[in-house]
């Protein structure tokens, strides 16, 4: 008897069929991967299980009993815990306050100290150091995720749902997470794990169920899958080229020159320390490093979102040091920002409106102060086709699109401006393989068309596949710049950990 069974579950959002006749069967103590492209229906299915959505049809069975899950509280009472793609902790509260949040009503007075003791013991058992009194906002992303998991365990979860838990983690944090997951299953917990990363599926999961367009295409043991290539084909439904072909660059004029750039943050920490490099049109310069080693500050200083403490930034020959973002973007700069929800798009606006965010002042979009909606809509429709943005219509609220399609919308808008300098930060974070490969090909195409590309990524494979040269950062400093031909994953890994290498 399976621990969890979802039988013939369907879910419709208006005319969108997010889940169609889905059967999911999960055994006790296994790590079950839920796979599929962006928009395949994974999050919807798990939100149904967690009581966030009512399903339109079907049944849920737990331990051989049919259950009705009214809301998340009910799910928790039934032993189901979920860690969402976007964390739901309250930053201004302490760890322990977040953990007990919502439990209060059961007891007249909640003993926070006792709760903190119990929490610490639990954390220790899983080999984690977590100060229960630390404010959540001071924690790294990896630590916040551990809080979310422990919060579910504190509520006695026996089934843990993790929706893309590794999308925002560093390689070291991923290792830690996997170690913890193995410990949990050894203690009898059952885990449903949503991820796009082929390596992770092969490494940590026991079985997988693959969704495509809302339907189950297959449930299988990971050991029955030959290799990553086969897994990718199952997920996408056709053969996928796993390697992006990057022809050698023919560098043109310099489009970016950064000299002795330093930035000191509010806490007085030198987040950027004397960075100097240049980038030519047609070239892809990969910036690699563990998250939080100055990449964000570097991009923000170049795009005018932060004022550097010293040093200079020249874009396409113009001095842009400390200039305002609009002036810098006016030099022919496109920016795919790290956080598409905060900086790349406006969720409440339609796809159409988002696609013209950068160009609504141009003559293509306006005439005598009036927006030319008909032309704009036609152009948006063309962009959706060109960039493979799946949406019911260009008038759809962009927040309703799946993550991959939101990102394709941002990428499409930025590349449509035919930039001379493209700054792409984690352009495919959290995207499925199909969308990732698609966006990588678009970036290579932009460089072939003459754009200089500054590609910031924490994925070594991606950096090695796409870059002509690779700049490694550690604690705000440059550890060196390597030519692609002399770079190996091992060498980059050492440099990312702080070992300086001379170029050449
Ligand atoms: N709240 C919602 N309203 C309307 N459509 C939605 C909503 N949530 C998801 N969808 C749609 O349902 C489909 C499945 O989405 P989702 O479950 O988020 O996919 P996945 O998690 O596999 O990327 C997509 O077409 C998406 O646009
Ligand atoms: Mg999802």
XYZ file of C-alpha atoms and ligand atoms in Angstrom:
532
model
C 0.000 0.000 0.000
C 1.389 3.350 -0.981
C 1.795 6.031 1.668
C 0.209 8.693 -0.508
C -2.043 8.249 -3.472
C -3.552 10.961 -5.578
C -6.146 9.370 -7.850
C -7.546 10.880 -11.046
C -6.876 14.407 -9.827
C -7.760 17.260 -12.164
C -7.572 20.990 -11.669
C -8.840 23.719 -13.956
C -8.139 27.419 -13.709
C -10.870 28.810 -15.927
C -10.071 27.257 -19.283
C -6.509 26.250 -18.287
C -6.186 22.555 -17.432
C -3.294 22.606 -14.951
C -3.727 18.951 -13.912
C -5.581 16.316 -15.914
C -6.432 12.878 -14.477
C -3.197 12.718 -12.476
C -2.304 9.557 -10.573
C 0.580 9.920 -8.154
C 1.659 7.134 -5.842
C 4.412 7.714 -3.281
C 5.927 5.043 -1.015
C 6.823 5.616 2.624
C 10.447 6.621 3.126
C 11.263 7.403 -0.478
C 12.424 10.574 -2.162
C 10.033 10.941 -5.046
C 10.930 13.456 -7.740
C 8.099 15.343 -9.404
C 9.395 16.432 -12.790
C 8.288 18.344 -15.837
C 8.775 21.563 -17.728
C 7.744 24.955 -16.381
C 3.977 25.050 -16.498
C 3.597 21.241 -16.470
C 1.449 21.456 -13.329
C 3.849 20.402 -10.549
C 3.222 23.291 -8.172
C -0.524 23.099 -8.722
C -0.587 19.397 -7.851
C 1.421 19.991 -4.679
C -0.690 22.987 -3.705
C -3.726 20.725 -3.941
C -2.059 18.187 -1.676
C -1.194 20.969 0.759
C -4.759 22.261 0.795
C -4.018 25.570 -0.891
C -6.233 24.769 -3.872
C -9.387 22.683 -4.042
C -9.108 20.121 -6.827
C -11.793 20.021 -9.466
C -11.897 16.198 -9.602
C -10.258 13.176 -7.989
C -9.284 11.760 -4.589
C -6.394 11.845 -2.175
C -5.520 8.811 -0.054
C -3.115 8.829 2.882
C -2.115 5.566 4.567
C -4.872 3.733 2.755
C -7.594 6.150 3.842
C -9.340 8.696 1.638
C -8.827 12.191 3.038
C -10.188 15.640 2.411
C -7.656 18.394 2.865
C -9.505 21.620 3.501
C -6.623 24.056 3.901
C -2.901 24.127 4.800
C -3.724 23.917 8.489
C -5.592 20.726 7.821
C -2.686 19.434 5.712
C -0.280 20.105 8.584
C -2.611 18.337 11.005
C -2.476 15.333 8.646
C 1.335 15.374 8.653
C 1.955 17.125 5.355
C 4.560 19.890 5.287
C 5.531 22.068 2.337
C 8.477 24.326 1.632
C 7.488 26.675 -1.156
C 9.521 27.921 -4.087
C 9.303 31.372 -2.530
C 9.910 31.291 1.184
C 7.069 32.316 3.420
C 8.999 33.328 6.529
C 8.591 36.755 8.132
C 12.013 38.450 7.906
C 11.627 40.784 10.898
C 10.808 37.945 13.313
C 13.243 35.561 14.961
C 13.682 31.976 13.811
C 11.721 30.545 16.722
C 8.904 33.076 16.362
C 8.564 31.999 12.745
C 8.593 28.348 13.735
C 5.763 28.654 16.259
C 3.758 31.142 14.232
C 0.193 29.919 13.913
C 0.608 27.351 16.692
C -0.189 29.881 19.395
C -3.915 29.496 19.434
C -3.630 25.945 20.770
C -2.122 27.022 24.042
C -3.031 29.922 26.271
C 0.568 30.947 26.821
C 3.249 29.659 24.535
C 6.598 29.088 26.180
C 9.013 30.460 23.575
C 12.071 29.406 25.553
C 10.908 25.814 25.759
C 10.079 25.875 22.072
C 13.549 27.247 21.295
C 15.172 24.461 23.313
C 13.184 21.810 21.512
C 13.945 23.437 18.156
C 17.680 23.575 18.850
C 17.740 19.916 19.831
C 15.979 19.031 16.634
C 18.370 21.138 14.547
C 21.339 19.534 16.243
C 20.010 16.075 15.540
C 20.209 16.924 11.847
C 23.679 18.394 12.186
C 22.543 21.985 11.718
C 23.642 25.057 13.540
C 20.790 27.512 13.815
C 20.381 30.185 16.446
C 16.650 30.156 17.288
C 16.841 33.793 18.384
C 18.452 35.129 15.185
C 16.282 37.412 13.040
C 15.365 35.602 9.832
C 16.445 38.596 7.704
C 20.046 38.142 8.870
C 20.212 34.528 7.637
C 21.594 33.295 4.328
C 19.143 31.813 1.836
C 20.340 28.318 2.692
C 19.774 28.898 6.408
C 16.294 30.288 5.771
C 15.461 27.156 3.875
C 16.655 25.014 6.767
C 14.323 27.007 9.005
C 11.426 26.251 6.656
C 12.214 22.545 6.700
C 12.640 22.460 10.467
C 9.411 24.394 10.843
C 7.605 21.607 8.989
C 9.384 18.945 11.077
C 8.488 20.829 14.264
C 4.875 20.414 13.210
C 5.500 16.661 12.996
C 5.386 16.403 9.217
C 5.705 12.839 7.933
C 5.471 13.903 4.298
C 7.605 16.812 3.186
C 7.053 18.595 -0.117
C 9.995 20.609 -1.432
C 9.217 22.830 -4.428
C 12.502 23.541 -6.245
C 14.510 23.765 -3.037
C 17.904 24.057 -4.693
C 17.184 26.820 -7.204
C 18.675 29.472 -4.920
C 21.289 27.441 -3.046
C 25.051 27.366 -3.443
C 26.679 24.033 -4.341
C 27.810 23.610 -0.730
C 24.310 24.278 0.587
C 22.882 21.742 -1.854
C 25.243 19.118 -0.455
C 24.071 19.944 3.058
C 20.437 19.730 2.016
C 20.889 16.310 0.399
C 22.629 15.031 3.492
C 19.657 16.172 5.542
C 17.104 14.631 3.160
C 18.836 11.255 3.393
C 18.775 11.453 7.168
C 15.077 12.296 7.122
C 14.137 9.370 4.896
C 16.267 7.073 7.050
C 13.992 8.112 9.920
C 10.931 7.178 7.888
C 9.970 10.530 6.415
C 8.643 10.657 2.878
C 9.762 13.402 0.543
C 8.378 14.797 -2.689
C 11.059 16.774 -4.448
C 10.515 19.152 -7.360
C 13.644 20.046 -9.310
C 14.891 20.651 -12.836
C 18.453 19.684 -12.182
C 19.290 16.376 -13.805
C 22.342 15.760 -11.620
C 20.270 16.135 -8.470
C 17.556 13.773 -9.627
C 20.091 11.092 -10.501
C 21.944 11.628 -7.230
C 19.301 11.849 -4.550
C 15.924 10.568 -5.770
C 14.540 7.017 -5.629
C 11.679 7.287 -8.102
C 10.146 9.953 -10.251
C 6.836 10.940 -11.787
C 6.964 13.062 -14.896
C 4.223 15.531 -15.815
C 3.756 17.028 -19.233
C 0.992 19.546 -20.014
C -0.741 18.594 -16.765
C -0.758 14.828 -17.379
C 1.425 12.052 -15.996
C 3.654 10.631 -18.718
C 5.495 8.126 -16.555
C 6.377 6.962 -13.047
C 9.641 5.065 -12.844
C 12.574 4.116 -10.633
C 15.588 6.375 -11.198
C 17.757 3.256 -11.442
C 15.766 2.277 -14.541
C 16.793 5.468 -16.299
C 19.990 5.155 -18.258
C 21.456 8.632 -18.125
C 20.758 12.356 -18.004
C 20.039 12.378 -21.728
C 17.187 9.893 -21.331
C 15.811 11.755 -18.319
C 15.866 15.057 -20.211
C 14.056 13.494 -23.162
C 11.361 12.101 -20.837
C 10.821 15.504 -19.253
C 10.690 17.503 -22.459
C 9.078 14.889 -24.692
C 11.753 15.000 -27.374
C 15.512 14.737 -27.632
C 17.267 17.669 -26.010
C 20.637 18.989 -27.008
C 22.244 19.124 -23.569
C 25.273 21.053 -24.750
C 24.895 24.538 -26.185
C 27.209 25.078 -29.128
C 29.253 28.219 -28.671
C 31.253 29.179 -31.743
C 34.493 31.104 -31.062
C 34.034 34.851 -30.587
C 35.198 37.547 -32.991
C 35.647 40.370 -30.505
C 34.756 43.848 -31.741
C 34.877 47.227 -29.991
C 35.108 47.478 -26.247
C 31.611 47.783 -24.751
C 32.499 47.709 -21.074
C 35.547 48.798 -19.118
C 35.594 48.517 -15.354
C 38.580 50.001 -13.566
C 39.550 49.697 -9.896
C 35.894 49.449 -9.002
C 35.159 49.306 -5.270
C 31.928 49.408 -3.331
C 31.427 49.619 0.414
C 28.037 48.528 1.722
C 25.966 49.934 4.591
C 27.689 47.720 7.143
C 31.055 49.080 6.012
C 32.009 45.846 4.270
C 34.015 46.096 1.050
C 31.611 44.160 -1.139
C 33.670 45.004 -4.236
C 37.390 45.467 -4.027
C 39.313 46.998 -6.939
C 37.836 45.091 -9.836
C 39.269 45.755 -13.272
C 38.350 44.088 -16.547
C 37.073 44.866 -20.013
C 34.610 43.239 -22.373
C 34.333 43.509 -26.155
C 31.347 43.168 -28.422
C 30.775 39.584 -29.560
C 32.387 38.185 -26.461
C 30.841 36.354 -23.481
C 32.589 37.007 -20.189
C 31.387 34.599 -17.522
C 31.478 35.779 -13.921
C 31.579 32.815 -11.633
C 31.603 32.509 -7.881
C 29.525 31.321 -4.964
C 26.497 33.579 -4.510
C 27.128 36.672 -2.419
C 30.763 37.259 -3.352
C 30.211 40.632 -4.989
C 28.373 39.598 -8.177
C 25.241 41.498 -7.219
C 27.152 44.658 -6.307
C 29.210 44.472 -9.496
C 26.106 44.322 -11.681
C 24.383 47.052 -9.677
C 27.380 49.375 -9.934
C 27.524 48.857 -13.696
C 23.783 49.394 -14.192
C 23.609 52.473 -11.960
C 21.607 50.916 -9.136
C 24.504 51.430 -6.700
C 27.084 54.218 -6.521
C 30.638 52.879 -6.367
C 32.995 54.110 -3.637
C 35.823 54.511 -6.136
C 36.912 53.418 -9.594
C 35.172 53.862 -12.926
C 32.717 52.225 -15.307
C 32.757 52.976 -19.034
C 29.966 51.633 -21.234
C 30.430 51.810 -25.010
C 33.014 54.537 -24.547
C 30.922 56.775 -22.266
C 31.820 57.391 -18.654
C 28.919 55.873 -16.704
C 30.454 55.914 -13.248
C 27.648 56.591 -10.782
C 25.314 57.638 -13.615
C 21.594 57.101 -13.388
C 20.187 53.792 -14.656
C 18.181 55.348 -17.469
C 21.271 57.072 -18.903
C 23.219 53.803 -18.731
C 20.457 51.734 -20.345
C 20.367 54.456 -23.030
C 23.904 53.449 -24.036
C 22.456 50.237 -25.460
C 22.527 48.134 -22.311
C 20.059 45.334 -21.634
C 19.760 43.855 -18.202
C 18.302 40.509 -17.207
C 18.185 41.050 -13.444
C 18.770 38.423 -10.787
C 15.343 38.695 -9.231
C 12.743 38.810 -11.937
C 9.918 39.350 -9.455
C 11.449 42.397 -7.827
C 13.300 44.005 -10.708
C 12.492 42.379 -14.024
C 8.741 42.620 -14.323
C 5.549 43.903 -12.775
C 3.402 40.906 -11.896
C 0.155 42.859 -11.767
C 0.594 44.101 -15.328
C -0.221 42.153 -18.470
C 2.333 40.396 -20.644
C 1.773 43.106 -23.226
C 2.497 45.902 -20.743
C 5.570 44.156 -19.418
C 6.949 43.688 -22.896
C 6.928 47.447 -23.536
C 8.241 48.482 -20.119
C 11.546 49.568 -21.634
C 10.303 50.976 -24.918
C 6.981 52.725 -24.313
C 8.614 56.133 -24.848
C 9.876 55.269 -28.337
C 8.171 56.362 -31.582
C 7.317 52.703 -32.315
C 5.058 52.754 -29.252
C 3.704 56.303 -29.058
C 2.371 59.012 -31.276
C 1.797 62.505 -29.850
C 1.755 61.143 -26.317
C -0.691 58.337 -27.040
C 0.320 54.694 -26.893
C -0.299 52.878 -30.149
C -1.963 49.871 -28.560
C -2.765 48.052 -31.778
C 0.857 48.111 -32.972
C 2.104 47.308 -29.509
C -0.154 44.295 -29.205
C 0.902 42.978 -32.604
C 4.546 43.396 -31.647
C 3.978 41.639 -28.310
C 2.267 38.761 -30.047
C 5.231 38.455 -32.399
C 7.644 38.469 -29.440
C 5.642 35.733 -27.680
C 6.009 33.594 -30.771
C 9.647 34.390 -31.348
C 10.651 33.752 -27.750
C 8.277 30.880 -27.180
C 6.419 32.628 -24.341
C 3.422 30.435 -23.509
C 0.457 32.526 -22.393
C -3.284 32.300 -23.110
C -3.047 35.844 -24.502
C -0.806 38.927 -24.335
C -3.498 40.428 -22.100
C -2.949 37.765 -19.404
C -1.723 39.063 -16.034
C 1.978 38.207 -16.175
C 1.982 36.977 -12.563
C -0.165 34.032 -13.735
C 2.517 32.781 -16.130
C 4.809 29.989 -15.015
C 8.303 30.996 -13.893
C 9.901 29.892 -17.146
C 7.516 31.905 -19.242
C 7.946 34.970 -17.045
C 11.682 34.717 -17.568
C 11.309 34.232 -21.316
C 9.204 37.398 -21.317
C 11.991 39.367 -19.604
C 14.659 37.862 -21.881
C 12.564 38.535 -24.992
C 12.013 42.154 -24.027
C 15.694 42.739 -23.265
C 17.048 41.030 -26.389
C 14.470 42.716 -28.623
C 16.268 45.978 -27.876
C 19.349 44.620 -29.700
C 21.780 45.570 -26.938
C 25.460 46.353 -27.370
C 26.041 45.200 -23.820
C 23.914 42.454 -22.282
C 24.153 41.900 -18.561
C 22.561 38.576 -17.701
C 22.434 37.504 -14.090
C 21.281 33.938 -13.400
C 19.245 34.125 -16.611
C 17.908 30.580 -16.245
C 17.728 30.116 -12.493
C 14.826 27.836 -11.646
C 13.965 27.134 -15.281
C 13.423 23.717 -16.839
C 15.963 22.249 -19.249
C 13.994 23.191 -22.322
C 13.708 26.838 -21.278
C 17.305 26.920 -19.995
C 18.732 25.644 -23.253
C 16.493 28.029 -25.151
C 17.667 31.059 -23.188
C 21.296 29.975 -23.480
C 20.934 29.763 -27.252
C 19.406 33.260 -27.300
C 22.344 34.626 -25.315
C 24.830 33.007 -27.682
C 22.845 34.419 -30.633
C 22.975 37.912 -29.109
C 26.754 37.647 -28.788
C 26.985 36.416 -32.386
C 25.001 39.481 -33.403
C 27.701 41.601 -31.787
C 26.611 42.158 -28.192
C 29.162 41.884 -25.422
C 27.693 39.646 -22.732
C 28.450 39.730 -19.040
C 27.041 36.426 -17.803
C 26.807 36.000 -14.041
C 26.048 32.460 -12.955
C 26.699 30.067 -10.106
C 26.323 27.050 -12.393
C 29.791 25.933 -13.416
C 28.491 23.856 -16.304
C 26.767 26.877 -17.769
C 29.809 29.118 -17.336
C 32.052 26.546 -19.014
C 29.628 25.980 -21.864
C 28.996 29.592 -22.805
C 31.955 31.770 -21.841
C 34.920 32.895 -23.930
C 36.671 34.105 -20.801
C 35.864 33.477 -17.160
C 36.267 35.923 -14.298
C 36.203 34.351 -10.832
C 35.129 36.369 -7.799
C 35.654 35.656 -4.123
C 34.746 38.004 -1.282
C 34.426 40.944 -3.646
C 37.828 40.415 -5.217
C 38.869 39.073 -8.597
C 40.660 35.764 -8.259
C 41.697 35.984 -11.903
C 40.404 35.775 -15.453
C 40.868 32.520 -17.349
C 40.550 31.809 -21.032
C 37.910 29.146 -21.678
C 40.660 26.860 -23.014
C 42.529 26.864 -19.707
C 39.492 26.614 -17.434
C 38.348 23.377 -15.852
C 35.630 22.827 -13.259
C 38.303 21.858 -10.759
C 40.419 24.935 -11.307
C 37.396 27.229 -11.148
C 36.192 25.495 -7.988
C 39.526 26.197 -6.281
C 39.425 29.830 -7.328
C 35.801 30.191 -6.178
C 36.985 29.043 -2.773
C 39.601 31.798 -2.680
C 42.744 30.404 -4.302
C 44.232 33.111 -6.502
C 45.507 32.149 -9.950
C 47.432 34.254 -12.356
C 46.037 34.531 -15.839
C 47.748 32.432 -18.501
N -3.487 30.725 -9.885
C -3.482 30.448 -11.182
N -4.363 31.005 -12.031
C -4.386 30.697 -13.337
N -3.552 29.812 -13.932
C -2.640 29.211 -13.150
C -2.539 29.493 -11.739
N -1.532 28.742 -11.225
C -1.030 28.029 -12.258
N -1.680 28.306 -13.409
C -1.417 27.701 -14.727
O -1.450 26.287 -14.556
C -0.409 25.652 -15.314
C 0.493 24.837 -14.394
O 1.279 25.740 -13.603
P 2.220 25.240 -12.423
O 1.499 24.236 -11.604
O 2.715 26.460 -11.732
O 3.396 24.550 -13.237
P 4.863 24.107 -12.752
O 4.940 24.225 -11.263
O 5.016 22.710 -13.255
O 5.832 25.037 -13.437
C 0.295 26.772 -16.057
O -0.264 26.861 -17.337
C -0.035 28.005 -15.256
O -0.011 29.162 -16.066
Mg 6.333 25.419 -10.052
